[in-house]
Each structure stands twice: as C-alpha cells, then as structure tokens.
Coordinates of C-alpha atoms in Angstrom, one line a residue:
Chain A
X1 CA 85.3 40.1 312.8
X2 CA 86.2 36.2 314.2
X3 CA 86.0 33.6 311.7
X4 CA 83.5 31.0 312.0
X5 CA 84.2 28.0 314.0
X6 CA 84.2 25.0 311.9
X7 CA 82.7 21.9 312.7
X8 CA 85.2 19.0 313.7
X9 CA 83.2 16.4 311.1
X10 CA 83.5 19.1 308.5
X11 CA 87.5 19.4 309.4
X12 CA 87.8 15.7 308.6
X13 CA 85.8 15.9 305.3
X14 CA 87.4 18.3 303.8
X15 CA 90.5 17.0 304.4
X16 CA 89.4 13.7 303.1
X17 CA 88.6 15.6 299.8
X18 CA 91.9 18.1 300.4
X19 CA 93.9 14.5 300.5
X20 CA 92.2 13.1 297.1
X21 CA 93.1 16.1 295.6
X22 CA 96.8 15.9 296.1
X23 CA 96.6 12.4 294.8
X24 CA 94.9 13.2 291.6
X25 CA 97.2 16.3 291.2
X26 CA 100.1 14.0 291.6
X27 CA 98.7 11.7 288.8
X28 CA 98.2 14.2 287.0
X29 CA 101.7 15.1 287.3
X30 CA 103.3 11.8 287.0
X31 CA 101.3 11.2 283.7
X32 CA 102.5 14.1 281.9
X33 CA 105.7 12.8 282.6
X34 CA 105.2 9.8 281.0
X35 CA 103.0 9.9 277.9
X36 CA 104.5 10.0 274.8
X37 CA 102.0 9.8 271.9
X38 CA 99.8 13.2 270.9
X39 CA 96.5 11.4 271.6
X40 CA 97.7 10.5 275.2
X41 CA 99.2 13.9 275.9
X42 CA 95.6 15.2 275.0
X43 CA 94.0 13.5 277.3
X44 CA 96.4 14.0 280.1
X45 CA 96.3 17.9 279.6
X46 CA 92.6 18.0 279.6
X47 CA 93.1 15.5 282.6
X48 CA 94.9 18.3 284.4
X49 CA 93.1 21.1 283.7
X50 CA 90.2 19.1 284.8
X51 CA 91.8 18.9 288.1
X52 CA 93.0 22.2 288.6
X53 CA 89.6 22.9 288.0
X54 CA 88.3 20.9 290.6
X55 CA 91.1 22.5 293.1
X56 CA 88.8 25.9 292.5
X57 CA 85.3 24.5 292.9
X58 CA 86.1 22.7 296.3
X59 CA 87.8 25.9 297.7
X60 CA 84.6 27.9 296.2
X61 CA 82.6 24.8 298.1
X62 CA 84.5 24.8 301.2
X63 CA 84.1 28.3 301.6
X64 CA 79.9 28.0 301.1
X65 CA 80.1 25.2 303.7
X66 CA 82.2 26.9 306.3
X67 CA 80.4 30.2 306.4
X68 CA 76.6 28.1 306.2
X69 CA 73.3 28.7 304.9
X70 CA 73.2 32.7 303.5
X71 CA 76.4 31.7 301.6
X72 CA 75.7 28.9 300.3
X73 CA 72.1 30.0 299.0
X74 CA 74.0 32.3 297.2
X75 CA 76.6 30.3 295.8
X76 CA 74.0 28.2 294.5
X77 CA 71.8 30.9 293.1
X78 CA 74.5 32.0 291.4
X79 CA 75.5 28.9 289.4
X80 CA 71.5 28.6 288.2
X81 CA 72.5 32.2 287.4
X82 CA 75.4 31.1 285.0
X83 CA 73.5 27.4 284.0
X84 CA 70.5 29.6 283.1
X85 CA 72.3 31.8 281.0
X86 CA 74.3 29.0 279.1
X87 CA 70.9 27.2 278.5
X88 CA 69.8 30.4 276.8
X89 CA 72.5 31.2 275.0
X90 CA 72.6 28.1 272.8
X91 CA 68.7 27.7 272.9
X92 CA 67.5 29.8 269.8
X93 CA 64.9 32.1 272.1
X94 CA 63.3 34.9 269.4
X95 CA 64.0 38.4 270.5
X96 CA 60.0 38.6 270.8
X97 CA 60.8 36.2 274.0
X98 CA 62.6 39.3 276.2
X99 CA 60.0 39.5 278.4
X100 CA 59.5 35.3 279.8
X101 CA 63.3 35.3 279.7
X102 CA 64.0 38.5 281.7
X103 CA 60.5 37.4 284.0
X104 CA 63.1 33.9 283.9
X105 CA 66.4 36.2 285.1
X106 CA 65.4 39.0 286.9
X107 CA 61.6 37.5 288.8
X108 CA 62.1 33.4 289.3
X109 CA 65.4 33.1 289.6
X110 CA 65.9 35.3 292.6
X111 CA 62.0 34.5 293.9
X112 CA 63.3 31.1 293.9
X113 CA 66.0 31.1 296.5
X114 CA 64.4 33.6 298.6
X115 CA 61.8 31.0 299.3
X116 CA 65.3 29.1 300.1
X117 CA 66.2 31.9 302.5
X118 CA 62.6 32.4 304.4
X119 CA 62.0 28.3 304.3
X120 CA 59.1 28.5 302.8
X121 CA 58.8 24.7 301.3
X122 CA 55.1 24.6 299.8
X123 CA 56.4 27.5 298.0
X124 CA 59.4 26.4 296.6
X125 CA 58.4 23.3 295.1
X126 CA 55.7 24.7 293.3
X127 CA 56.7 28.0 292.2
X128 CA 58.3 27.5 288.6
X129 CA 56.2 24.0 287.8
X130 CA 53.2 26.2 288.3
X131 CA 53.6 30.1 288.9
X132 CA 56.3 30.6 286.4
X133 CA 55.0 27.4 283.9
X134 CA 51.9 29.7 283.3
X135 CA 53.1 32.5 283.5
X136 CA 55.6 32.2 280.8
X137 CA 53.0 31.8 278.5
X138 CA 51.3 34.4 279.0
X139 CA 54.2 36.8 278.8
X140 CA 55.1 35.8 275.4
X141 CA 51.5 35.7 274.4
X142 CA 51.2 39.6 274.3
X143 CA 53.7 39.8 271.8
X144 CA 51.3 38.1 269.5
X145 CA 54.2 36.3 267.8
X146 CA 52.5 32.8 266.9
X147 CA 55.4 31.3 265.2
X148 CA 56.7 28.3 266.6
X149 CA 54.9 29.5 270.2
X150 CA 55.4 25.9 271.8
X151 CA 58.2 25.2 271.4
X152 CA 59.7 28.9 271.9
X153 CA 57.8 29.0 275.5
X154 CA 59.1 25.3 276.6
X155 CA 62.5 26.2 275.8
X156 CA 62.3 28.9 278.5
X157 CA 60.4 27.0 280.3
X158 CA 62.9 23.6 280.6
X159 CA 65.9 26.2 280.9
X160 CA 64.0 27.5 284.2
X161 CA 62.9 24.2 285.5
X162 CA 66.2 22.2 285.4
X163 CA 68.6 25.3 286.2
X164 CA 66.4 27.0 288.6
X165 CA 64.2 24.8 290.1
X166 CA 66.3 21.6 290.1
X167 CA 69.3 23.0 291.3
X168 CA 67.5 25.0 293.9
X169 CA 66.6 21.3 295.3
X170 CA 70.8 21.4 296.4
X171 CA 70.6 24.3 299.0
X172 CA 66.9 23.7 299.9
X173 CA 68.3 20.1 301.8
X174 CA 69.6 23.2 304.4
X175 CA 65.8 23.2 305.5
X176 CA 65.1 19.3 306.0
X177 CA 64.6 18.8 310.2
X178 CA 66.6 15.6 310.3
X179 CA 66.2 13.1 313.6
X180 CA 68.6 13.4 316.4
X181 CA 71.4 15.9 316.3
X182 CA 71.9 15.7 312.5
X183 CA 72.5 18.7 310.1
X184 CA 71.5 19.0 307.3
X185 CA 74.8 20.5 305.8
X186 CA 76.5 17.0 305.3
X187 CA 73.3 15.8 303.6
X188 CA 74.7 18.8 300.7
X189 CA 77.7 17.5 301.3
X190 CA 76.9 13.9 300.8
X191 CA 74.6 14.5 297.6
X192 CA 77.7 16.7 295.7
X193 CA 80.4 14.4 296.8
X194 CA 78.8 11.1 295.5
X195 CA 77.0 13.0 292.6
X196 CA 80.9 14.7 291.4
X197 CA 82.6 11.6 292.6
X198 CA 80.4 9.4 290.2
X199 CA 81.2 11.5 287.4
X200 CA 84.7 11.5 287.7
X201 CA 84.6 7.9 288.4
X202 CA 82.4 7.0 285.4
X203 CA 85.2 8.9 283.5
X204 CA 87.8 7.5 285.0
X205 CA 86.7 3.8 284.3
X206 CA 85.5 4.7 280.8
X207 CA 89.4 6.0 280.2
X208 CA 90.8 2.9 281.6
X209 CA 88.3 -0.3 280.8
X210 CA 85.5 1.7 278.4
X211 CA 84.9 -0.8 275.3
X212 CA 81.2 -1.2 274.7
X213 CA 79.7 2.4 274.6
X214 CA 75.9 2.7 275.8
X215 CA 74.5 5.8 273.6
X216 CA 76.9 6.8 270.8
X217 CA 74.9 8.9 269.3
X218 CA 73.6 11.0 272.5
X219 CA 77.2 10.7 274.4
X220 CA 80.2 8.9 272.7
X221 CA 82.5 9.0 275.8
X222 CA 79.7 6.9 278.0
X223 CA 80.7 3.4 278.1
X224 CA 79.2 0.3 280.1
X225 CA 82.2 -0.4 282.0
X226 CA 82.8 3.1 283.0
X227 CA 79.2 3.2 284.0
X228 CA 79.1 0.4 285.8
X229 CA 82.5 0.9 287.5
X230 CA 81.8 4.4 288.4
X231 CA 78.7 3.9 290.0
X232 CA 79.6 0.8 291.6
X233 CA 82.5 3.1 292.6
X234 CA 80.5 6.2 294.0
X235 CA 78.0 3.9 295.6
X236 CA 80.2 2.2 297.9
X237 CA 81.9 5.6 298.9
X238 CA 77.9 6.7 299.5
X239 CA 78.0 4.3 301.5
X240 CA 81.0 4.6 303.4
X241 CA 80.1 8.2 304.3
X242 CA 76.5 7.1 306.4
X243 CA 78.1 8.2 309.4
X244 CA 77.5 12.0 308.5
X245 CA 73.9 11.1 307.2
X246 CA 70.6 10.1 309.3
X247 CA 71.4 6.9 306.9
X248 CA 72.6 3.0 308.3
X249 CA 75.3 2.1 305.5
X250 CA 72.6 -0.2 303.6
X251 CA 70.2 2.8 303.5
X252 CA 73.2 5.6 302.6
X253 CA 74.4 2.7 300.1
X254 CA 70.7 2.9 298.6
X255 CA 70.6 6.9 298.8
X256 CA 74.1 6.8 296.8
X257 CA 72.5 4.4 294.1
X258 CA 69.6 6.3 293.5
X259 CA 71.8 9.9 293.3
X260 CA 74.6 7.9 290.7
X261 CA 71.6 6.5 288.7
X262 CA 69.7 9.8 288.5
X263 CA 73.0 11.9 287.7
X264 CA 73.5 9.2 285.3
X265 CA 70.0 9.9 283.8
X266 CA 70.5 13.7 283.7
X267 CA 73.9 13.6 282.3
X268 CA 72.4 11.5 279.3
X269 CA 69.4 13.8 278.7
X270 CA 70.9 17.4 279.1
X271 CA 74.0 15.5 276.3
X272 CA 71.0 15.1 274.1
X273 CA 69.7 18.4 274.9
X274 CA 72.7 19.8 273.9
X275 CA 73.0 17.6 270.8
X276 CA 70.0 18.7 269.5
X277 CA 71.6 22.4 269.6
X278 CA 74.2 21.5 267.7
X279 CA 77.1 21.9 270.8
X280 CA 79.4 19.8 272.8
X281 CA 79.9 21.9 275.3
X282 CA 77.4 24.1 277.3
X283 CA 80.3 26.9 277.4
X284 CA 83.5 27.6 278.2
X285 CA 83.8 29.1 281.8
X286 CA 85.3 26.2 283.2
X287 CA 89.2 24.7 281.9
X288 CA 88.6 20.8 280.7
X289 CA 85.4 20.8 281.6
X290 CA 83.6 23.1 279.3
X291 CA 80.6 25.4 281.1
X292 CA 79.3 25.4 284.5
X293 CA 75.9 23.4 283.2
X294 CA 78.5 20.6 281.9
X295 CA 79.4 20.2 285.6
X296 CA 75.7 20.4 287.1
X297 CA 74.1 18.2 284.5
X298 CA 73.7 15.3 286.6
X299 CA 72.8 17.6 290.1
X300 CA 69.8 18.6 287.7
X301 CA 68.3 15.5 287.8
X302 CA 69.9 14.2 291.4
X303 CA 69.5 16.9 293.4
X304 CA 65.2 17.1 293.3
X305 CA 64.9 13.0 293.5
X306 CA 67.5 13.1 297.0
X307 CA 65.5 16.4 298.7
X308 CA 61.9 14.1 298.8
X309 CA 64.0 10.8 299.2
X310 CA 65.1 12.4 302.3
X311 CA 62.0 14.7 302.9
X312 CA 59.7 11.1 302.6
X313 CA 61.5 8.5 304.5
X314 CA 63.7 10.9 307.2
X315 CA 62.4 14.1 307.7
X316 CA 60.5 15.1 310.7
Chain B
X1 CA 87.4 52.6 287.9
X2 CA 84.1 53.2 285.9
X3 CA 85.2 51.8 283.1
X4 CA 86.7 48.5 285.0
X5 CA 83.0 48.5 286.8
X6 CA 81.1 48.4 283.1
X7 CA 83.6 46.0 281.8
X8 CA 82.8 43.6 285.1
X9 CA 78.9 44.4 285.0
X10 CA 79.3 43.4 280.9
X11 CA 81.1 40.3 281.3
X12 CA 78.6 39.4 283.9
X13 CA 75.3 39.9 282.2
X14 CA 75.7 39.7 278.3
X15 CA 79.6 38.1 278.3
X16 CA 81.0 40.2 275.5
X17 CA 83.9 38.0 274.6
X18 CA 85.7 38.5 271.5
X19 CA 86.8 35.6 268.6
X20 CA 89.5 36.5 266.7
X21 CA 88.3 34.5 263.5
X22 CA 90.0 36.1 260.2
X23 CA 92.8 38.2 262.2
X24 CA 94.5 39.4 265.4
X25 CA 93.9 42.1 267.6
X26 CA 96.8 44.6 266.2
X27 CA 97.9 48.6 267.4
X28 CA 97.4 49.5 263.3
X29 CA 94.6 51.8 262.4
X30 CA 91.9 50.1 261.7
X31 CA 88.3 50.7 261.1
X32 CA 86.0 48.1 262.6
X33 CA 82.8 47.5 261.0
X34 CA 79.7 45.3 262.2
X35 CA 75.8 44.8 262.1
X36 CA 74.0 46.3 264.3
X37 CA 70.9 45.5 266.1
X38 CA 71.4 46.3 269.9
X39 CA 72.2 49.5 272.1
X40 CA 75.0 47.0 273.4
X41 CA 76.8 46.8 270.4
X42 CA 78.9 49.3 271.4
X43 CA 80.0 48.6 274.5
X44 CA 80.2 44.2 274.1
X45 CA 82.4 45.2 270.7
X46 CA 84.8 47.4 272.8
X47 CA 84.3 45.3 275.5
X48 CA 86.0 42.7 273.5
X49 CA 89.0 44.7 272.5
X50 CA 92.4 43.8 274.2
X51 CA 92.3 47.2 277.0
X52 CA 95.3 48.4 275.0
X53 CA 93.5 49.1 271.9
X54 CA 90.3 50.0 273.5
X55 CA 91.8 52.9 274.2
X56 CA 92.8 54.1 270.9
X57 CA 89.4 52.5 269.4
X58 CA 87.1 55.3 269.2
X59 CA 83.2 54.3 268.3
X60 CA 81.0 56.0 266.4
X61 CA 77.2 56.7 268.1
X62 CA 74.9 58.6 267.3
X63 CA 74.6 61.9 268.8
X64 CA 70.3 61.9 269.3
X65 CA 71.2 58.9 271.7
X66 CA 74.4 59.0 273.3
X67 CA 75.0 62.5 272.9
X68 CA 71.3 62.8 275.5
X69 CA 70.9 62.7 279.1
X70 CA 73.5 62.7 281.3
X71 CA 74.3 59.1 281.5
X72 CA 74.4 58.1 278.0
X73 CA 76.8 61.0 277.4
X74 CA 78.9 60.2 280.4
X75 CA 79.0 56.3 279.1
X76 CA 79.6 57.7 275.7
X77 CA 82.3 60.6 275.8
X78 CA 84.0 59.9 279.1
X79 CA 84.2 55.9 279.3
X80 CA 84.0 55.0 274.9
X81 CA 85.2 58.2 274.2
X82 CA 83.0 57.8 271.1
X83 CA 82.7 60.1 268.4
X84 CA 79.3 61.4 268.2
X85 CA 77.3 62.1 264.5
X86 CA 74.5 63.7 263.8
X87 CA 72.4 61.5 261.9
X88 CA 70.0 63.6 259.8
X89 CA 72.7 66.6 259.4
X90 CA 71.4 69.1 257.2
X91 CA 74.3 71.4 255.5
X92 CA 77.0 69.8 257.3
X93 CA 78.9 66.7 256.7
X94 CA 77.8 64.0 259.0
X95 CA 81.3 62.0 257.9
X96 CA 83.8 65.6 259.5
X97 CA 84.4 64.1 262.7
X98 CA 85.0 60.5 261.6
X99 CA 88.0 62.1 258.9
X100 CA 89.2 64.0 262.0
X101 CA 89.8 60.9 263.8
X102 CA 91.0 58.9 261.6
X103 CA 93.3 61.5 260.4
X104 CA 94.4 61.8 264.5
X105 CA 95.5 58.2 264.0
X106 CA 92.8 56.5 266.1
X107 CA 90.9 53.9 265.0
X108 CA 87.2 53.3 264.6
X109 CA 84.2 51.2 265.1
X110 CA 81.2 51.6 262.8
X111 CA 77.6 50.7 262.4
X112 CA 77.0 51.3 258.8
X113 CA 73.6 50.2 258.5
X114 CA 72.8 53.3 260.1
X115 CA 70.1 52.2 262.5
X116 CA 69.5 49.1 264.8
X117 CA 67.9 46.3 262.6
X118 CA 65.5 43.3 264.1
X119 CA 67.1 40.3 262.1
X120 CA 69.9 38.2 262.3
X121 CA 71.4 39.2 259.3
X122 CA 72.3 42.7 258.8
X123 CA 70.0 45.4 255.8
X124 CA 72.2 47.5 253.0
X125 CA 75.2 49.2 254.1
X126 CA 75.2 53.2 253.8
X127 CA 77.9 54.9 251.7
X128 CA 79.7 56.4 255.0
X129 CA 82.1 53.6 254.8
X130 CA 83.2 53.6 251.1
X131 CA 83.8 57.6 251.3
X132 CA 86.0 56.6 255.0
X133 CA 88.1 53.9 253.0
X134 CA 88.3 55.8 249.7
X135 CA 89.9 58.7 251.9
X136 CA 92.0 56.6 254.4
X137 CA 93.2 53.7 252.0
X138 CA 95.9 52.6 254.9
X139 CA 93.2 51.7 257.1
X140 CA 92.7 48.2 257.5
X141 CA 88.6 47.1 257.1
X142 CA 88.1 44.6 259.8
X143 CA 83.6 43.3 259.7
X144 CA 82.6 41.6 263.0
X145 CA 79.6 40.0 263.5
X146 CA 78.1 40.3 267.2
X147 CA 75.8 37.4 267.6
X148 CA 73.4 37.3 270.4
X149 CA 72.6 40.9 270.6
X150 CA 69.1 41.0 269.6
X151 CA 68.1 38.5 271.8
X152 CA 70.0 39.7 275.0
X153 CA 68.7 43.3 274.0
X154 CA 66.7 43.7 271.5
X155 CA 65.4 46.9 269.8
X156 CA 62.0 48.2 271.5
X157 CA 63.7 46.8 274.9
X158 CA 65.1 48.4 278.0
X159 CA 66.2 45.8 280.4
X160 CA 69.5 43.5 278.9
X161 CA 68.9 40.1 279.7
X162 CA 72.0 37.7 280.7
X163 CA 72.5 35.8 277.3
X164 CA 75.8 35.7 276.3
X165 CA 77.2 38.0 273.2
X166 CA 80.1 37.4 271.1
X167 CA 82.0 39.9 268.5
X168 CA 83.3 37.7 265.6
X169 CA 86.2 39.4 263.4
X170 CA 86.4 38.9 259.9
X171 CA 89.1 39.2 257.4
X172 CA 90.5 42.5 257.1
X173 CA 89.0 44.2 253.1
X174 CA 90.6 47.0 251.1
X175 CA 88.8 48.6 248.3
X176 CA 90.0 47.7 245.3
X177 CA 91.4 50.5 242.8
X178 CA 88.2 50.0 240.3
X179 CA 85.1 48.7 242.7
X180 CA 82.5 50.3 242.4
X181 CA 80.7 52.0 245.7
X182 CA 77.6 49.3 245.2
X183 CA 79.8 46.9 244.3
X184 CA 82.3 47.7 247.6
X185 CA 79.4 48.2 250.3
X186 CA 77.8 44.5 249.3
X187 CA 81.3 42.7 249.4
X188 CA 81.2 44.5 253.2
X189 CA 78.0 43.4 253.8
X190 CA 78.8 39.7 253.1
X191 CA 81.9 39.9 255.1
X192 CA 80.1 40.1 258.0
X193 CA 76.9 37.8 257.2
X194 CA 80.2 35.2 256.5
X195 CA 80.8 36.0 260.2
X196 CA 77.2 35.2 261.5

C-alpha cells in the first residue's frame, strides 16, 4: 500500500494549524504555572483539556483530509452518528417512538450520506425536510399513542434535521464544481477553520474583555465583547485564507462573516435547546468541551447557509 | 475476544456507562439489584462493571430467554456467565441456583420485578430478594437504576436504537433484624426509584 500524496497547499495548512497548536499548548502550559487562585486554576485546566482536545480532532481532521472524500464522508457521518444520539438521549422520546427514531438511525442517517457518496444533490437537500419530515409521522402514527404526538414527532424530527441533514451540508461542499483549478477540499477546510476558530476566539475574548453578557439566560458565558472580538477575529483570518477559496479577500472576508454570524446563531439556539432539557452539556465524550454536539453546534447552522452561498454565487 | 467485541458494539450503540452515585465499585459480595424494563439490562449493567468484577458478577436471566437458541445461550452462559432460573418452576425452588452462587462467593445481579416493565419507574418487587438477603446477611444490597433502557430498547422491540443508557448505583441496604418482608421489599423498591 503507498500513502497518499498530499497536496503542497494542504502541507502548509496544516502546519499553519500544527504551529497554533504548539502555541496554545504552550499557553496552556505557561498558565498553569502561573495561576494561583482556585477559580483561575479552573479555568486554566478546563483550558488545557480543551486543547488537548483539539490536538485529537485536528489529527482525526487531518487524517479525513489527507486520505479525501470516502474518508471524510465517513468521518462526518459518524459525528451526526454521535450528535444524533446525544440529541436523543436528553430529548424525552416515549418508547412508543422506536420506530421514527430507529427509521432516524438505521434508514436517514446512512441514506443521507450515500446521496453524499453517489452526488446526488436534488436528493440530498431534500431527503429529510421532506422524505423523512413525513415520514416520521407516519411511523409514530401506527402506534396510536396520541399523547403529546407533536411535539414527540418534532423532537425527532429537529434531532434529524440539524444533526443529519445540517451537518451533512459539511462533506456535501466535496461535490460543488468550483471555477478554474479549485477543489473543493479547502472550501471544508475553510468553513471548519473559521467556524472552530470563531468559537475559540469568541471564548477567548469573552475570558479576557467579556463584561456586558448578550443572553444570560440562554448562554451566560456569551459576552458582547467576546462576540464582537471573536468574530471580528475569525473574519479577518476568513479572509486572510482567500487564496485557497474561489473567493477575492473582500468576498472570503464576507463568506467568513456570514459562517461566524450563523455559528453564532446556532450556538445560541441549540444552548437554548439544551436549556429547555434541563443540561449544560450535550454529553461528555469530549475533555473541557462536553459532547461532540457542544463542538458542532455552530457547523449546524453554518455549514447549510455556506454550501448554497457557494452553490449560488460560485458554483458552475 | 467476544466479550471485548460486545463490550465495543455496547458502548457504541446504547453507551452503558456506569455512575457510581451511593458507593464504589468494590471485590466484596454483593448482590446488585435494579428495575428492569429492557433485554439490555443485562448486558449495559455488566457492561458498566469495572472488567475485574464483571467477572465474579454473575446475572441472573431467565432460562425461557437466555437459556433458548443458540445465541442467547452462548451470550448468556459463555460471555455473562449468568445464572439461569426457571421462572414458573413447579416443585423445585426457583431461588437453588442463586444460594449456590452466592454461597460459591460470587456475586449477583438481579431483576426482582420478575418481568420487563413499560414505565419509568419500576412495579412491586418479588420476595426472591428478601429470602437471598435473609440467607446471605454479609452480602451487601447495592439498587441501580438503568435509565434510558426503555427507550433505547423497549419491550415488544427487536432492533436497540443508539440512545445512550446509564446504570446508577445506590446506597448499599441490609435488612434490618425486625423488617418485615413487605416492609423490606418497598424500602428496595424506593432505593432504586431514588436512583431514577
């Protein structure tokens, strides 16, 4: 078996991201050298197991990207796999539900990212909003368990749509035919980077300047000024990576804008989501940063609005 | 090999992790008792044993399921190495081959509601377990709750779906000197609905 060749531009990334790793890892380290109250040691643990979380899920990423498409559709399959099942876990389904939630697990889920595989747009983007919206139903229906039947069937239903179809938006920008000699890879590369990067930036800024917060009761840690530093933040390295896009800097500047803003969005809604269940966290699979849904929230909502940003104005 | 391939295939779909809430995971004989609503039950509560002790942990299934077809009793006897009852024994004592384990030093994990339930919370406890801690009074009784089960499989259903189970321990109980059996098997009960 050779390895795969791997693309000179893709070199260069990763070592861009390789390189800001070692410098957050050495924060890391230097901090816990220097705090001295509880509450400050606190935050610098969870600090570093944040990182040494994010050491895993860039080699796991690096990995998708080197080896390309079937690897990377499955990667992503298998984190709707794992966001699925934490949505359903805290979402109080009735045990009358097994059928829409194994139709959910075991018939969309993989359906889904075959269409992925065979490129089969039309498909894909209407496969759970309509196939699986009405079908749902219709499994549950047969049951005849009536109590609480709308809301029990949108439960399963808004698991589906934002862990299986909007994450399915990631992978799918594999099939966009871009102008010139661009692929499509960096345009997956580009939405996670600025979408992660925002994140961490947002939190980041929060730590350091966060006084005025924007939603205490939906997400106490959000604050204006980590908001607006983070995205500010993310944007401009958006921006700064239009060279791998089909983008000029104002345009990938714009792209980056409307991923931080939508990320944004999502993160909000899927912390009131949450809320409403009565958890913090979505799980516990990954160190300091709770469950893998914790760490998707904002590619829910990001990842669909980039694919037809792209798919509209650059496609061919 | 098997047993490392259910364990993976467990933690994959249905999670099966354990909380030790009221105690620690301990080598002592101990009989483990828990509601019961799910064919899983089994398997997530020894699933979410230390491997040490699962293999001194011995649960207790019933013999017109695990002990029929070849996989079930393969699953049952060679991987749980459970101890299989007969249910609706006539003339013998359903409770023989639970004394004989106990009294081999193992410890066990029981169901004593007797059948799978479809609610949350679990029905009236049997007597099996009074007459078990009456007779082994060094035996600590440890209630878990295992939450999640009747949605990930519930009864009536063949196909587990990935929803993710815990087993909650409880205190450990003793019977007390004068408690009565009604008296002991509803302060067991509400150990483990203080678990849910």
């Amino acid at each position: 078996m050779t390895l795969p060749t791997i693309d000179p531009t893709m070199q260069l990334l990763f070592g861009g991201v390789l390189a800001l790793l070692l410098l957050a890892s050495a924060v890391g380290f230097a901090l816990a050298r220097r705090v001295t109250t509880e509450n400050g040691r606190e935050t610098v643990r969870n600090l570093n197991a944040r990182i040494k979380a994010w050491w895993v899920m860039v080699g796991v990423f690096a990995l998708a990207f080197i080896f390309g498409k079937g690897v990377t559709i499955v990667l992503f399959a298998l984190i709707s796999f794992y966001c699925l099942r934490e949505f359903l876990t805290l979402t109080p389904t009735h045990p009358t539900d097994h059928r829409p939630v194994a139709a959910a697990f075991y018939l969309f889920l993989p359906l889904q990212y075959w269409l992925v595989w065979i490129d089969w747009q039309s498909m894909l983007t209407i496969l759970i909003p309509v196939y699986a919206f009405l079908l749902l139903p219709v499994l549950a229906v047969l049951k005849g368990e009536t109590d609480d039947f709308l809301a029990r069937t949108a439960r399963i239903q808004w698991a589906l749509m934002l862990t299986v179809f909007c994450i399915s938006h990631a992978p799918a920008l594999l099939l966009l035919e871009l102008p010139g000699d661009h692929q499509p890879i960096f345009l997956l590369f580009f939405l996670i980077t600025v979408v992660q990067l925002s994140d961490v930036l947002q939190y980041v800024a929060g730590k350091l300047f966060g006084r005025r917060k924007i939603a205490p009761n939906v997400s106490p840690s959000k604050t204006v000024e980590g908001f607006v530093g983070g995205s500010l933040a993310a944007t401009g390295v958006g921006a700064a990576l239009w060279w791998i896009t089909p983008f000029t800097p104002l345009e990938a500047a714009a792209m980056a804008a409307a991923i931080v803003l939508a990320g944004f969005l999502g993160g909000l809604v899927l912390s009131a989501v949450k809320r409403s269940l009565g958890a913090k966290d979505w799980g516990v699979m990954i160190e300091g940063h709770g469950g893998a849904l914790d760490r998707m929230d904002s590619v829910t909502f990001a990842a669909p609005l980039f694919f037809h940003l792209v798919n509209y104005f650059f496609a061919q | 090999m098997i047993s490392a391939l259910l364990i993976g295939l467990t933690r994959f779909l249905v999670g099966g992790t354990g909380q030790w809430v009221g105690c620690a995971p301990s080598s002592r004989q101990r009989i483990y008792f828990a509601n019961h609503s799910s064919h899983l039950d089994t398997i997530i509560l020894w699933a979410a044993m230390p491997p040490d002790l699962r293999r001194r942990t011995r649960p207790v299934a019933a013999a017109d399921y695990w002990g029929k077809g070849a996989v079930n009793r393969y699953i049952a006897v060679n991987i749980l190495n459970a101890v299989l009852i007969e249910r609706n024994a006539r003339g013998s004592d359903p409770l023989e081959p639970l004394r004989d384990a106990l009294a081999a030093g193992d410890s066990l994990i029981i169901f004593p509601e007797g059948t799978r339930a479809f609610e949350r919370l679990p029905g009236a406890f049997k007597p099996g377990l009074y007459h078990l801690a009456k007779a082994f009074p060094e035996a600590e009784l440890v209630p878990v709750y295992l939450d999640n089960l009747r949605r990930a499989l519930p009864k009536g259903s063949f196909l587990p779906v990935p929803i993710s189970c815990v087993a909650r321990f409880g205190c450990p109980l003793q019977l007390e000197a004068s408690e009565t059996k009604p008296a002991f098997l509803e302060r067991a009960r509400a150990a483990v609905v203080q678990m849910a």
